[in-house]
Coordinates of N, CA and C in Angstrom, one line a residue:
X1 N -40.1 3.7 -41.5 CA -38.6 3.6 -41.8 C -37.9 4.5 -40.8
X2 N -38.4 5.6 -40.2 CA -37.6 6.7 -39.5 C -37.5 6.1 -38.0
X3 N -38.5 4.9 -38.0 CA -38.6 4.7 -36.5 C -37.7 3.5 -36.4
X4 N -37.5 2.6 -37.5 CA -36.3 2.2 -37.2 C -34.6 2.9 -37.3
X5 N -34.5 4.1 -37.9 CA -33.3 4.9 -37.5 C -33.5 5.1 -36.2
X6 N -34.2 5.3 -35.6 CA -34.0 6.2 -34.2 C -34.0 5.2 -33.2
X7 N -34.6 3.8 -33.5 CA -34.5 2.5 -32.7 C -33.0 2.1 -32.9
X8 N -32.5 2.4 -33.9 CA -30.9 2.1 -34.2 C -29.9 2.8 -33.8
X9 N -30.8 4.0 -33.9 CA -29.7 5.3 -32.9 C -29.7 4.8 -31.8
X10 N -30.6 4.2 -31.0 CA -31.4 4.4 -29.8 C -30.6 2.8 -29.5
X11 N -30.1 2.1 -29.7 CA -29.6 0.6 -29.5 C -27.9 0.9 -29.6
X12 N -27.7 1.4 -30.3 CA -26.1 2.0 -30.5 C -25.6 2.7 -29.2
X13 N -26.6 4.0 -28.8 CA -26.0 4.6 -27.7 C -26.6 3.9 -26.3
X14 N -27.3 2.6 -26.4 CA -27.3 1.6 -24.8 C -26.3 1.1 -25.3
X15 N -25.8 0.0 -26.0 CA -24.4 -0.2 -25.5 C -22.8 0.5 -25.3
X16 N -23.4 1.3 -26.3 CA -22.2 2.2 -25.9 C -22.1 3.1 -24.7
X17 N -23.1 3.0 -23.7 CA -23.0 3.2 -22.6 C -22.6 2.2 -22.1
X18 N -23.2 0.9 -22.1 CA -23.5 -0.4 -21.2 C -21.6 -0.8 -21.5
X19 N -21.2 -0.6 -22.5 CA -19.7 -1.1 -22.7 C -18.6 0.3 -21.9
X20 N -19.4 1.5 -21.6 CA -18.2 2.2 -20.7 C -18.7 2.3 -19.5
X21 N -19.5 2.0 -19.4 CA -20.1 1.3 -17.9 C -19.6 0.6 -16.9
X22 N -19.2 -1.2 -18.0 CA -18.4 -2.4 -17.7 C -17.1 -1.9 -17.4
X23 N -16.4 -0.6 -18.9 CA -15.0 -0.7 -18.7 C -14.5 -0.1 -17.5
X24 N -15.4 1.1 -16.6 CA -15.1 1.8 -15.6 C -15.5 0.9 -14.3
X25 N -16.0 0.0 -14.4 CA -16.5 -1.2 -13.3 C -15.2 -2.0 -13.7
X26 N -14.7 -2.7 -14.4 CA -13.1 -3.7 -14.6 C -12.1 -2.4 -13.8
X27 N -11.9 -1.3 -14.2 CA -10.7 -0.3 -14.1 C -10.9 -0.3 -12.2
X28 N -12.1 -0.3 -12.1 CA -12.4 -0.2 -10.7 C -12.4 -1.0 -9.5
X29 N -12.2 -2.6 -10.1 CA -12.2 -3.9 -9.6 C -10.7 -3.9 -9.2
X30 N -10.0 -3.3 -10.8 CA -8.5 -3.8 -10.3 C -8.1 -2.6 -9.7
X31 N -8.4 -1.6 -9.4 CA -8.1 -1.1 -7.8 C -8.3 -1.6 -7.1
X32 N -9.5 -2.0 -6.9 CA -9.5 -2.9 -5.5 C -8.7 -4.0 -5.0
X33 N -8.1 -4.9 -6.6 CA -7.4 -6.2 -6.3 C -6.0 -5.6 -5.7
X34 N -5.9 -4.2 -6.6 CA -4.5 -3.7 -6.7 C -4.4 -3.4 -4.6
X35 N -5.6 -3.3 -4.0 CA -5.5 -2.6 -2.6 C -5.0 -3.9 -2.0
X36 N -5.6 -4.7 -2.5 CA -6.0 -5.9 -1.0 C -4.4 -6.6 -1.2
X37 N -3.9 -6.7 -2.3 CA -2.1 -6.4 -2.1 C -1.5 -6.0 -1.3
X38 N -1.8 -4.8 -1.4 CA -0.9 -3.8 -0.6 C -1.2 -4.0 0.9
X39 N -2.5 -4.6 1.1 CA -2.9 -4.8 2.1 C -2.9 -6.0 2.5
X40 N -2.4 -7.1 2.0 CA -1.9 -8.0 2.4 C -0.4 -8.2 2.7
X41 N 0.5 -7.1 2.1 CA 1.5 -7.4 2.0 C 2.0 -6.0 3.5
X42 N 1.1 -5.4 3.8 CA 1.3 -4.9 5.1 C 0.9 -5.8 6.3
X43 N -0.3 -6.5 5.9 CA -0.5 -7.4 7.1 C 0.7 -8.2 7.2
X44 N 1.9 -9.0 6.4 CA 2.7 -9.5 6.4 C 3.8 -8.7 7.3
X45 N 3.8 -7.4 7.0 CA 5.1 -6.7 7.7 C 4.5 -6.2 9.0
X46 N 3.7 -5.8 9.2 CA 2.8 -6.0 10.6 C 3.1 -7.1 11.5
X47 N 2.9 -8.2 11.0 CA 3.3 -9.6 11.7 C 4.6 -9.6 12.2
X48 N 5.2 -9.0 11.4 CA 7.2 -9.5 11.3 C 7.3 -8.6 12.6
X49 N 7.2 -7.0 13.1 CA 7.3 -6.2 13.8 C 7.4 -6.9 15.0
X50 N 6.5 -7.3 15.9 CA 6.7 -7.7 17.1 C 7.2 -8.8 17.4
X51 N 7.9 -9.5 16.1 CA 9.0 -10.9 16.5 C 10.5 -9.8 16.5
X52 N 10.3 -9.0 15.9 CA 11.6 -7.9 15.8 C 11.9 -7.6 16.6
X53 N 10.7 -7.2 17.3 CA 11.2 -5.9 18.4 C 11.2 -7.2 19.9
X54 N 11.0 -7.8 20.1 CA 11.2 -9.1 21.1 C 12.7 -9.5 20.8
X55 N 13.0 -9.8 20.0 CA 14.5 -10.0 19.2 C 15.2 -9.1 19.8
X56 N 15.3 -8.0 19.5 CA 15.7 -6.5 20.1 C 16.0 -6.4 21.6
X57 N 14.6 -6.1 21.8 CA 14.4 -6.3 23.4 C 15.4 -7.0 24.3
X58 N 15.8 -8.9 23.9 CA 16.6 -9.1 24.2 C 17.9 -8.9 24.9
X59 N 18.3 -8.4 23.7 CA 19.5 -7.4 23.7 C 20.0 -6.1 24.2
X60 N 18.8 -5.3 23.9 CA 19.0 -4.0 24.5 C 17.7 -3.5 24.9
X61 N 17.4 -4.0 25.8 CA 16.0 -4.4 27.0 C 16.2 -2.5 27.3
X62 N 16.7 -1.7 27.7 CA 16.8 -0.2 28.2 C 16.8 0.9 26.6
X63 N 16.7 0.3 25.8 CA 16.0 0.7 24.3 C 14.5 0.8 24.6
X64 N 13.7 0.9 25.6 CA 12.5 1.2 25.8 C 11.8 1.8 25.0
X65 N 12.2 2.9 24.8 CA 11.7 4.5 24.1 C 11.7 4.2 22.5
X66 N 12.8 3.8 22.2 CA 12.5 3.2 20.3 C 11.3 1.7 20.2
X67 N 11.3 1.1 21.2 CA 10.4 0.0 21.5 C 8.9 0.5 21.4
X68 N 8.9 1.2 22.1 CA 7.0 2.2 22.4 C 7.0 2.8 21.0
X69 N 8.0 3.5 20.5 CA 7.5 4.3 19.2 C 7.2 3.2 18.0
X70 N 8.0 1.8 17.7 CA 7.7 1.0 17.2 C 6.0 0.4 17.1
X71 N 5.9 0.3 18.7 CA 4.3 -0.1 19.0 C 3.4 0.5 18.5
X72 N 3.7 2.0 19.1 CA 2.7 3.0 18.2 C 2.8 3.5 16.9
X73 N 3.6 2.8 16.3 CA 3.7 2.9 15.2 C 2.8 2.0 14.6
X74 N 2.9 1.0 14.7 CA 2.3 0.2 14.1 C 0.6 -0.3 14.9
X75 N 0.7 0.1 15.6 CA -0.7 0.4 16.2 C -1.3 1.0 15.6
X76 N -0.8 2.4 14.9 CA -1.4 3.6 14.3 C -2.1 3.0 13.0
X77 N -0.8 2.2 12.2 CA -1.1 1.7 10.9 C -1.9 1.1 10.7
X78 N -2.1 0.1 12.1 CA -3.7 -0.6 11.9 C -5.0 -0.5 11.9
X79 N -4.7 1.0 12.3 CA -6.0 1.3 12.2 C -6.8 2.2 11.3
X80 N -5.9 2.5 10.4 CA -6.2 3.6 9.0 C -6.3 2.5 8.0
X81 N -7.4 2.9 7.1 CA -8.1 2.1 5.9 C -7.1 3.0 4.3
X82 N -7.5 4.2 4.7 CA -7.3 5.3 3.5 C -6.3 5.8 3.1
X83 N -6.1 5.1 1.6 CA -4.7 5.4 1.3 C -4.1 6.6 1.9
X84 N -4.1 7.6 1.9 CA -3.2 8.8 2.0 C -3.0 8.8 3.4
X85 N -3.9 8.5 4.7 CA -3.8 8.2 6.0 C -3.1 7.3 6.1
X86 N -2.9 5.6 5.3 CA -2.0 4.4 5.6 C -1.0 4.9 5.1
X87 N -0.7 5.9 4.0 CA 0.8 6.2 4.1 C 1.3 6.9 4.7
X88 N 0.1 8.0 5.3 CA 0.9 8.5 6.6 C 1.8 7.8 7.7
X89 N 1.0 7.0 8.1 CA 0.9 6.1 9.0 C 2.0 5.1 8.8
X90 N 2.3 4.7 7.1 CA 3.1 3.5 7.5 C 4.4 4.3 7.1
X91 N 4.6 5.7 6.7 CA 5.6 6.0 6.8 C 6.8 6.6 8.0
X92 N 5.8 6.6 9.2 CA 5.9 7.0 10.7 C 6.7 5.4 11.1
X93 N 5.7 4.4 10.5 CA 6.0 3.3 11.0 C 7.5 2.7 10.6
X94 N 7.8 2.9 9.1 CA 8.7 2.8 8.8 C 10.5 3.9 9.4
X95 N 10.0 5.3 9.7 CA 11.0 5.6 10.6 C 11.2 4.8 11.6
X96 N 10.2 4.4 12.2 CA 10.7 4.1 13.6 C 11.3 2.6 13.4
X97 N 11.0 1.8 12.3 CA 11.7 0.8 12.5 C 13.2 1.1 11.7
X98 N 13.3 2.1 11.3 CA 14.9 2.5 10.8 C 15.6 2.8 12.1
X99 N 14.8 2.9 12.9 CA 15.5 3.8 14.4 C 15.9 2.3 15.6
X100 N 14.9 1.2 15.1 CA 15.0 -0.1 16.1 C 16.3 -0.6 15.1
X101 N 16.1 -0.7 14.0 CA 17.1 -1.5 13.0 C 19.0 -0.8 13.4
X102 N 18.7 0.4 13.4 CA 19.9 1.3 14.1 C 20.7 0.5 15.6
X103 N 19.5 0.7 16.1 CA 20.0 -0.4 17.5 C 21.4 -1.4 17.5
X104 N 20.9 -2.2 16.3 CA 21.3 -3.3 16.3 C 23.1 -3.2 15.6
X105 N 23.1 -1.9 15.3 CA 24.6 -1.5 15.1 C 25.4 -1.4 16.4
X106 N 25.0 -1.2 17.4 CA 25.5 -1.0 19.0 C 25.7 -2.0 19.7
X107 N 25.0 -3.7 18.9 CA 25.0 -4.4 19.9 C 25.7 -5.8 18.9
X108 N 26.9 -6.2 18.6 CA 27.3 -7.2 17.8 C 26.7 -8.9 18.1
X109 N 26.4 -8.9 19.2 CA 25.9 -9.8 19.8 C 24.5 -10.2 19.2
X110 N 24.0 -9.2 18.7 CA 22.4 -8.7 18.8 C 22.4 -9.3 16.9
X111 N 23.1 -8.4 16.1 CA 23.5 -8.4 14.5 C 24.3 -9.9 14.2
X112 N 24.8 -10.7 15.3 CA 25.3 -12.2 15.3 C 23.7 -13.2 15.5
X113 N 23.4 -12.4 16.4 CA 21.5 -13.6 16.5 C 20.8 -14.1 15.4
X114 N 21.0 -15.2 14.7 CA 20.2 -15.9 13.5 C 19.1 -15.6 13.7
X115 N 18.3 -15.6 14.1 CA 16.5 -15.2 14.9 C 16.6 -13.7 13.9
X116 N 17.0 -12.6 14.7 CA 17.5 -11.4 13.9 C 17.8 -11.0 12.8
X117 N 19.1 -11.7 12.3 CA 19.0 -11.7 11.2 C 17.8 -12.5 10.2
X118 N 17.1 -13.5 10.6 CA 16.3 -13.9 9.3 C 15.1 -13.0 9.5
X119 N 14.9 -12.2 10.7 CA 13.6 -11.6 11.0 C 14.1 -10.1 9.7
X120 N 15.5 -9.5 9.9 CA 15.4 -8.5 9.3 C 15.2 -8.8 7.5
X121 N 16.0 -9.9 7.0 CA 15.8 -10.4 5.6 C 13.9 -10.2 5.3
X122 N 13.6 -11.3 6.2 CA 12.3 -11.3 5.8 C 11.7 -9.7 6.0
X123 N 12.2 -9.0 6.9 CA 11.3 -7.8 6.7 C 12.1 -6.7 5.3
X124 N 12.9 -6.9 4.5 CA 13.5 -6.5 4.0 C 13.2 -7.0 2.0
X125 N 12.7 -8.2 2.6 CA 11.4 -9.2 1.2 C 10.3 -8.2 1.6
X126 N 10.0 -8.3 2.5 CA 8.5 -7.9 2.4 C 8.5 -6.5 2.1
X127 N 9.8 -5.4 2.4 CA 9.5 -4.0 2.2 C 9.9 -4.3 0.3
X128 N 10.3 -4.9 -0.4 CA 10.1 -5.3 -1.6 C 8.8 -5.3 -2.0
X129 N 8.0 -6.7 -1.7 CA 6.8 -6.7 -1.9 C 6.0 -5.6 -1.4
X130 N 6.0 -4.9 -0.7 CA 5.2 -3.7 -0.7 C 5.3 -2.3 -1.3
X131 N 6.5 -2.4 -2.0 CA 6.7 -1.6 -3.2 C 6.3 -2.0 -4.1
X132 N 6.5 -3.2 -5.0 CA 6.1 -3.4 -5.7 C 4.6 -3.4 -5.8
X133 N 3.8 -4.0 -4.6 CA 2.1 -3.8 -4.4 C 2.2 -2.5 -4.5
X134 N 2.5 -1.2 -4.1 CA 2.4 0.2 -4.1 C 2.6 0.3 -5.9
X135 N 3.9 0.1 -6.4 CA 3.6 0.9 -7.7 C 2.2 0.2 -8.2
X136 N 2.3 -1.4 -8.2 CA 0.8 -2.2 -8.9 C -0.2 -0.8 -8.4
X137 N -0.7 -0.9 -7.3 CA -1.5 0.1 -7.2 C -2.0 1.2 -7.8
X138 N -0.7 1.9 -8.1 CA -1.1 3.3 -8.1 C -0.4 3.5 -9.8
X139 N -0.4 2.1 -10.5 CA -0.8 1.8 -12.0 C -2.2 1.9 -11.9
X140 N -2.9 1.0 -11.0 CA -3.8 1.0 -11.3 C -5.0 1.7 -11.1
X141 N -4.7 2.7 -10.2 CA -5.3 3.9 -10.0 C -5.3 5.2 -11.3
X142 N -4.1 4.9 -11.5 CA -4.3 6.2 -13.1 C -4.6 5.6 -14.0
X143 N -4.9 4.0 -14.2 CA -6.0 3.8 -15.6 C -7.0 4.2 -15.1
X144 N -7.2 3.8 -14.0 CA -8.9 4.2 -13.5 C -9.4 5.3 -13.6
X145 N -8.5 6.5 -13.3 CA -8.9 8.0 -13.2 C -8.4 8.5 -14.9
X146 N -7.6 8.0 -15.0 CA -7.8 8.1 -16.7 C -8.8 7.9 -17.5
X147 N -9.6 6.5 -17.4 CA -11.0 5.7 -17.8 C -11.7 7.0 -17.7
X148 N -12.0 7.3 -16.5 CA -13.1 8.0 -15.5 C -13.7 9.3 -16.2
X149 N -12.3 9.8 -16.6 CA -11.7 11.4 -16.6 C -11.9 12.2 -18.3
X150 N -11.5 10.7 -18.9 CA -11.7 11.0 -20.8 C -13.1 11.1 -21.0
X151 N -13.2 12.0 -21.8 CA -14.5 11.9 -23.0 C -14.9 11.0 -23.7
X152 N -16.0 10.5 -23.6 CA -16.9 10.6 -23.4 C -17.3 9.6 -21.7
X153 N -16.3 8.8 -21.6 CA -16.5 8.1 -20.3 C -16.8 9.3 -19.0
X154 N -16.2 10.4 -19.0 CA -16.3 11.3 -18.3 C -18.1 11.3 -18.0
X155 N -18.5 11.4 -19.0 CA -20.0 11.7 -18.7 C -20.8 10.2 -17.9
X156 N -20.5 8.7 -18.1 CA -21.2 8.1 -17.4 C -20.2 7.6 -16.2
X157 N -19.0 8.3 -15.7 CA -18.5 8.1 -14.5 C -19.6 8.9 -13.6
X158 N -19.6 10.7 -14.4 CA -20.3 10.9 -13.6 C -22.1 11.1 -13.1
X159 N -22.6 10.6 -13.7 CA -24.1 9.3 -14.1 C -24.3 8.4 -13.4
X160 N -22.8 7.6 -12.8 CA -23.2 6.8 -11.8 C -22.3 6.6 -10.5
X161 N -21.7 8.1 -10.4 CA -20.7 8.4 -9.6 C -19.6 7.6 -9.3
X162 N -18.7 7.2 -9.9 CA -17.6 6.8 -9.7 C -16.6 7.7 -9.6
X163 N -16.4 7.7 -8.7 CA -15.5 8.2 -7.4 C -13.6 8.3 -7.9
X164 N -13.2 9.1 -7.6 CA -11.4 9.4 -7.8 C -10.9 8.1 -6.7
X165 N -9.8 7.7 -6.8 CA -9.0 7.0 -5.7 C -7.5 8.0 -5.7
X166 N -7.4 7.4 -4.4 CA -6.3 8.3 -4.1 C -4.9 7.2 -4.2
X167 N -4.2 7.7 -4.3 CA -3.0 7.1 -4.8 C -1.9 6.9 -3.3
X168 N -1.4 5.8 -3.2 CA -0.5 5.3 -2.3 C 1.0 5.9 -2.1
X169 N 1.1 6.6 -1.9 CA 2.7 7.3 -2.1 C 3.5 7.8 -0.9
X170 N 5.0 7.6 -1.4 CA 5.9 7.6 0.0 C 6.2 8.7 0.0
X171 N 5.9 9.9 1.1 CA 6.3 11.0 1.2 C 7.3 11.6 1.8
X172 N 8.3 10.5 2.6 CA 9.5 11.2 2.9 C 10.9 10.7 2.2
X173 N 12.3 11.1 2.0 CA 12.8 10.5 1.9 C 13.6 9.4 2.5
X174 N 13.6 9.4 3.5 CA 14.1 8.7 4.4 C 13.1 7.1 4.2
X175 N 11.7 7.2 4.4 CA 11.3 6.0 3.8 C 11.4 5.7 2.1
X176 N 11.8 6.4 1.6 CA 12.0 5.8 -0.2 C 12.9 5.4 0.0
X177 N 14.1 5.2 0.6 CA 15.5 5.2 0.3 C 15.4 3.5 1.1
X178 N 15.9 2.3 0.8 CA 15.6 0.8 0.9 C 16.2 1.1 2.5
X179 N 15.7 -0.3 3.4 CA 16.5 0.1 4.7 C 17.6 -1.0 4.3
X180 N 18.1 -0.5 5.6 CA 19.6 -1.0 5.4 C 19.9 -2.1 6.1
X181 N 19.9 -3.1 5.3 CA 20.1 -4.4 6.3 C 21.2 -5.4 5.8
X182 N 22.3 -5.5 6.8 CA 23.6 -6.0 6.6 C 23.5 -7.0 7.4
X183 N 24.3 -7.9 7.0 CA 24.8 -9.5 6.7 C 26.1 -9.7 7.5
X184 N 26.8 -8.8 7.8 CA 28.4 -8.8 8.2 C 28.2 -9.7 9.3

């Protein structure tokens, strides 16, 4: 009789591992869906950049210097994986395209070009959608580190090492603040 208590004890606490196991593997999935978002929706604003800065160019061809910082800007971004490095990175990128977007106040001719304008709308959707992929994200980073972090999950996060994620976040003001893109 005692050896089935202890087979019962002993069947109780596998799945109640096996069930915070699964829950920290789902919390951990949807970080990852939550990344490839964010990371899609940068490869989207990545693309838009060099139809921009050609657009630009056009018009104010001796704008060199905001042109190169654009490039390396987004050169930089492409090549950092890790959140806290891609926000470094894409918030470098994002000055500098406040500084090409600037431009186009000097040049009426430039802010009249349909090309231009639909390039800045569309990059102005897509700085949308990559806020909104950032907050998804970095929702779904504090279930996860939440999951990870509580009692008793705390003990088989760290059993089968699951790992902290780092959170996506905009560190200057200048990039929190929406860019400014007029229609006039």
């Amino acid at each position: 009789m005692e050896w089935l208590i202890v087979l019962a004890v002993v069947v109780v606490l596998v799945v109640a591992v096996v069930a915070m196991y699964n829950r920290l593997v789902r919390a951990r999935v949807r970080v990852d869906e939550a990344w490839a978002q964010i990371d899609t929706q940068l490869q989207r604003r990545h693309d838009l950049i060099p139809n921009l800065v050609e657009t630009v160019k056009g018009y104010a061809a001796h704008e060199r210097e905001t042109f190169e910082e654009v490039t390396a800007a987004r050169s930089r971004a492409l090549q950092v994986a890790q959140p806290g490095e891609l926000a470094e990175a894409e918030n470098e990128l994002t000055q500098a395209l406040g500084r090409l977007l600037a431009i186009s106040e000097n040049y009426p001719q430039l802010r009249a070009d349909a090309n231009f304008r639909q390039l800045q709308e569309e990059l102005a959707h897509t700085e949308n959608l990559v806020a909104g992929a950032r907050g998804h994200y970095n929702a779904s980073v504090r279930t996860y580190d939440e999951t990870r972090q509580v009692f008793p999950t705390s003990l088989i996060a760290g059993m089968f090492n699951f790992e902290g994620r780092e959170y996506f976040e905009v560190e200057t003001v200048e990039v929190r603040a929406v860019p400014d893109v007029s229609f006039e």
